[in-house]
Amino acid sequence: MAKDEAKSGGGILETVKTIVYALLIAGVFRTLFFQPFWIPSGSMKDTLLIGDFLFVNKMAYGYSYASCPSVYLPQIGIDIDASDLCGWLDGDNTRFFAGEPQRGDVVVFRHPTTGRDFIKRLIGLPGDRVQVKQGLLYINDEPVEVEPAGTFTETAEPQGPQALRPRCANGPVGDGGVCEKEKFIETLPNGVSHDILNIGNQGSDNTPVYTVPEGHYFFMGDNRDNSSDSRVPAVAGGVGFVPYENLVGRADRIMFSSAGRSMLYFWTWRSDRFFKGIE
């Protein structure tokens, strides 16, 4: 074998090794510390917008089977769930190096039945009684404090890679029009305040009383009339109560945000959302 051929073969082997090592390091980093998450829907407006890109802090609550990475790329037939890799850790609803989530945290978790990643706000802790009456949230039979905060506006147009159209409180709005929602500041019993949006009266504005089981949590989206969350049981198409072991981590800060169909479209990045803290 010529020296040049030997060098070439060795160079290819070194490149492969470098790629493998890089993937292993990235996998460990993603599993133990931070997981990237791109907001696909408008259920958390205006706290999180479609196209926000953030890293989820996995250290906040410790580790369970849900800490293992999942890869869902239906376009090329890849569907690897966390339970496929770490299912042997599933089932006992415990965590390693466990940390307690706080009411008001914005949390990424695995859906109890589909296993897909969801992001919502933690509203109910184990043992809490949660109810919504006429659009107002009650926790342990006490209404939360709510005050008007003006109007949230956005352009009525397809948003994100799924081309989702926003729902508007000011009725059907044509492309390019101004879509409005009522905005309020909601303050939870522990003093955490955050924005919520209202579109109109609908079924989810009036719910039964839900008593959160031990080892489970109750989540809601900030865009209250456009969120699939714990107000509807998982078997009925909602989220229901989420087990402690299904928590992935806490969302603390937006890294950047794209208003376009892809995060790679840098000309659509929202300059006012770089490194924006999540409240």
PDB file of N, CA and C in Angstrom, residues 58-91:
ATOM      1  N   LYS A  58     -32.160  20.284  32.731  1.00  0.00           N
ATOM      2  CA  LYS A  58     -32.493  18.954  33.248  1.00  0.00           C
ATOM      3  C   LYS A  58     -32.025  18.748  34.683  1.00  0.00           C
ATOM      4  N   MET A  59     -31.112  19.579  35.146  1.00  0.00           N
ATOM      5  CA  MET A  59     -30.589  19.425  36.503  1.00  0.00           C
ATOM      6  C   MET A  59     -31.594  19.895  37.552  1.00  0.00           C
ATOM      7  N   ALA A  60     -32.582  20.700  37.129  1.00  0.00           N
ATOM      8  CA  ALA A  60     -33.500  21.337  38.077  1.00  0.00           C
ATOM      9  C   ALA A  60     -34.280  20.331  38.908  1.00  0.00           C
ATOM     10  N   TYR A  61     -34.725  19.219  38.276  1.00  0.00           N
ATOM     11  CA  TYR A  61     -35.572  18.253  38.979  1.00  0.00           C
ATOM     12  C   TYR A  61     -34.920  16.884  39.126  1.00  0.00           C
ATOM     13  N   GLY A  62     -33.661  16.752  38.741  1.00  0.00           N
ATOM     14  CA  GLY A  62     -33.030  15.448  38.802  1.00  0.00           C
ATOM     15  C   GLY A  62     -33.344  14.626  37.568  1.00  0.00           C
ATOM     16  N   TYR A  63     -33.142  13.316  37.656  1.00  0.00           N
ATOM     17  CA  TYR A  63     -33.146  12.468  36.462  1.00  0.00           C
ATOM     18  C   TYR A  63     -34.059  11.258  36.618  1.00  0.00           C
ATOM     19  N   SER A  64     -34.711  10.925  35.507  1.00  0.00           N
ATOM     20  CA  SER A  64     -35.550   9.734  35.427  1.00  0.00           C
ATOM     21  C   SER A  64     -35.423   9.187  34.008  1.00  0.00           C
ATOM     22  N   TYR A  65     -36.265   8.216  33.658  1.00  0.00           N
ATOM     23  CA  TYR A  65     -36.218   7.692  32.288  1.00  0.00           C
ATOM     24  C   TYR A  65     -36.447   8.807  31.278  1.00  0.00           C
ATOM     25  N   ALA A  66     -37.255   9.831  31.656  1.00  0.00           N
ATOM     26  CA  ALA A  66     -37.598  10.918  30.731  1.00  0.00           C
ATOM     27  C   ALA A  66     -36.408  11.809  30.419  1.00  0.00           C
ATOM     28  N   SER A  67     -35.321  11.680  31.183  1.00  0.00           N
ATOM     29  CA  SER A  67     -34.123  12.474  30.924  1.00  0.00           C
ATOM     30  C   SER A  67     -33.363  11.972  29.701  1.00  0.00           C
ATOM     31  N   CYS A  68     -33.602  10.735  29.314  1.00  0.00           N
ATOM     32  CA  CYS A  68     -32.951  10.206  28.123  1.00  0.00           C
ATOM     33  C   CYS A  68     -33.500  10.893  26.877  1.00  0.00           C
ATOM     34  N   PRO A  69     -32.662  11.105  25.876  1.00  0.00           N
ATOM     35  CA  PRO A  69     -33.120  11.827  24.685  1.00  0.00           C
ATOM     36  C   PRO A  69     -34.118  11.024  23.867  1.00  0.00           C
ATOM     37  N   SER A  70     -34.979  11.755  23.184  1.00  0.00           N
ATOM     38  CA  SER A  70     -35.881  11.142  22.209  1.00  0.00           C
ATOM     39  C   SER A  70     -35.689  11.862  20.883  1.00  0.00           C
ATOM     40  N   VAL A  71     -35.855  11.147  19.795  1.00  0.00           N
ATOM     41  CA  VAL A  71     -35.688  11.716  18.459  1.00  0.00           C
ATOM     42  C   VAL A  71     -36.904  11.351  17.634  1.00  0.00           C
ATOM     43  N   TYR A  72     -37.637  12.376  17.184  1.00  0.00           N
ATOM     44  CA  TYR A  72     -38.860  12.145  16.403  1.00  0.00           C
ATOM     45  C   TYR A  72     -38.741  12.912  15.095  1.00  0.00           C
ATOM     46  N   LEU A  73     -38.430  12.188  14.017  1.00  0.00           N
ATOM     47  CA  LEU A  73     -38.306  12.774  12.676  1.00  0.00           C
ATOM     48  C   LEU A  73     -39.170  11.959  11.720  1.00  0.00           C
ATOM     49  N   PRO A  74     -40.491  12.217  11.722  1.00  0.00           N
ATOM     50  CA  PRO A  74     -41.394  11.391  10.905  1.00  0.00           C
ATOM     51  C   PRO A  74     -41.108  11.462   9.408  1.00  0.00           C
ATOM     52  N   GLN A  75     -40.464  12.564   8.968  1.00  0.00           N
ATOM     53  CA  GLN A  75     -40.170  12.701   7.547  1.00  0.00           C
ATOM     54  C   GLN A  75     -39.248  11.595   7.036  1.00  0.00           C
ATOM     55  N   ILE A  76     -38.376  11.112   7.933  1.00  0.00           N
ATOM     56  CA  ILE A  76     -37.438  10.060   7.509  1.00  0.00           C
ATOM     57  C   ILE A  76     -37.639   8.775   8.312  1.00  0.00           C
ATOM     58  N   GLY A  77     -38.782   8.690   8.995  1.00  0.00           N
ATOM     59  CA  GLY A  77     -39.144   7.450   9.671  1.00  0.00           C
ATOM     60  C   GLY A  77     -38.413   7.166  10.961  1.00  0.00           C
ATOM     61  N   ILE A  78     -37.865   8.208  11.627  1.00  0.00           N
ATOM     62  CA  ILE A  78     -37.172   8.006  12.901  1.00  0.00           C
ATOM     63  C   ILE A  78     -38.106   8.362  14.048  1.00  0.00           C
ATOM     64  N   ASP A  79     -38.301   7.438  14.960  1.00  0.00           N
ATOM     65  CA  ASP A  79     -39.140   7.671  16.135  1.00  0.00           C
ATOM     66  C   ASP A  79     -38.545   6.900  17.304  1.00  0.00           C
ATOM     67  N   ILE A  80     -37.577   7.540  17.978  1.00  0.00           N
ATOM     68  CA  ILE A  80     -36.904   6.924  19.120  1.00  0.00           C
ATOM     69  C   ILE A  80     -37.371   7.655  20.373  1.00  0.00           C
ATOM     70  N   ASP A  81     -38.070   6.952  21.249  1.00  0.00           N
ATOM     71  CA  ASP A  81     -38.595   7.559  22.461  1.00  0.00           C
ATOM     72  C   ASP A  81     -37.638   7.319  23.621  1.00  0.00           C
ATOM     73  N   ALA A  82     -37.742   8.179  24.631  1.00  0.00           N
ATOM     74  CA  ALA A  82     -36.899   8.025  25.822  1.00  0.00           C
ATOM     75  C   ALA A  82     -37.065   6.648  26.451  1.00  0.00           C
ATOM     76  N   SER A  83     -38.280   6.130  26.407  1.00  0.00           N
ATOM     77  CA  SER A  83     -38.529   4.812  27.010  1.00  0.00           C
ATOM     78  C   SER A  83     -37.852   3.690  26.226  1.00  0.00           C
ATOM     79  N   ASP A  84     -37.578   3.925  24.927  1.00  0.00           N
ATOM     80  CA  ASP A  84     -36.864   2.912  24.143  1.00  0.00           C
ATOM     81  C   ASP A  84     -35.440   2.743  24.660  1.00  0.00           C
ATOM     82  N   LEU A  85     -34.849   3.832  25.127  1.00  0.00           N
ATOM     83  CA  LEU A  85     -33.469   3.796  25.606  1.00  0.00           C
ATOM     84  C   LEU A  85     -33.374   3.529  27.098  1.00  0.00           C
ATOM     85  N   CYS A  86     -34.314   4.104  27.848  1.00  0.00           N
ATOM     86  CA  CYS A  86     -34.211   4.038  29.313  1.00  0.00           C
ATOM     87  C   CYS A  86     -35.485   3.527  29.963  1.00  0.00           C
ATOM     88  N   GLY A  87     -36.227   2.701  29.244  1.00  0.00           N
ATOM     89  CA  GLY A  87     -37.475   2.186  29.787  1.00  0.00           C
ATOM     90  C   GLY A  87     -37.303   1.374  31.053  1.00  0.00           C
ATOM     91  N   TRP A  88     -36.116   0.847  31.253  1.00  0.00           N
ATOM     92  CA  TRP A  88     -35.866   0.047  32.457  1.00  0.00           C
ATOM     93  C   TRP A  88     -35.917   0.902  33.719  1.00  0.00           C
ATOM     94  N   LEU A  89     -35.850   2.247  33.570  1.00  0.00           N
ATOM     95  CA  LEU A  89     -35.958   3.144  34.714  1.00  0.00           C
ATOM     96  C   LEU A  89     -37.404   3.568  34.976  1.00  0.00           C
ATOM     97  N   ASP A  90     -38.296   3.251  34.047  1.00  0.00           N
ATOM     98  CA  ASP A  90     -39.686   3.716  34.112  1.00  0.00           C
ATOM     99  C   ASP A  90     -40.496   2.857  35.078  1.00  0.00           C
ATOM    100  N   GLY A  91     -41.526   3.482  35.688  1.00  0.00           N
ATOM    101  CA  GLY A  91     -42.497   2.690  36.416  1.00  0.00           C
ATOM    102  C   GLY A  91     -42.592   2.931  37.897  1.00  0.00           C
TER     103      GLY A  91
END
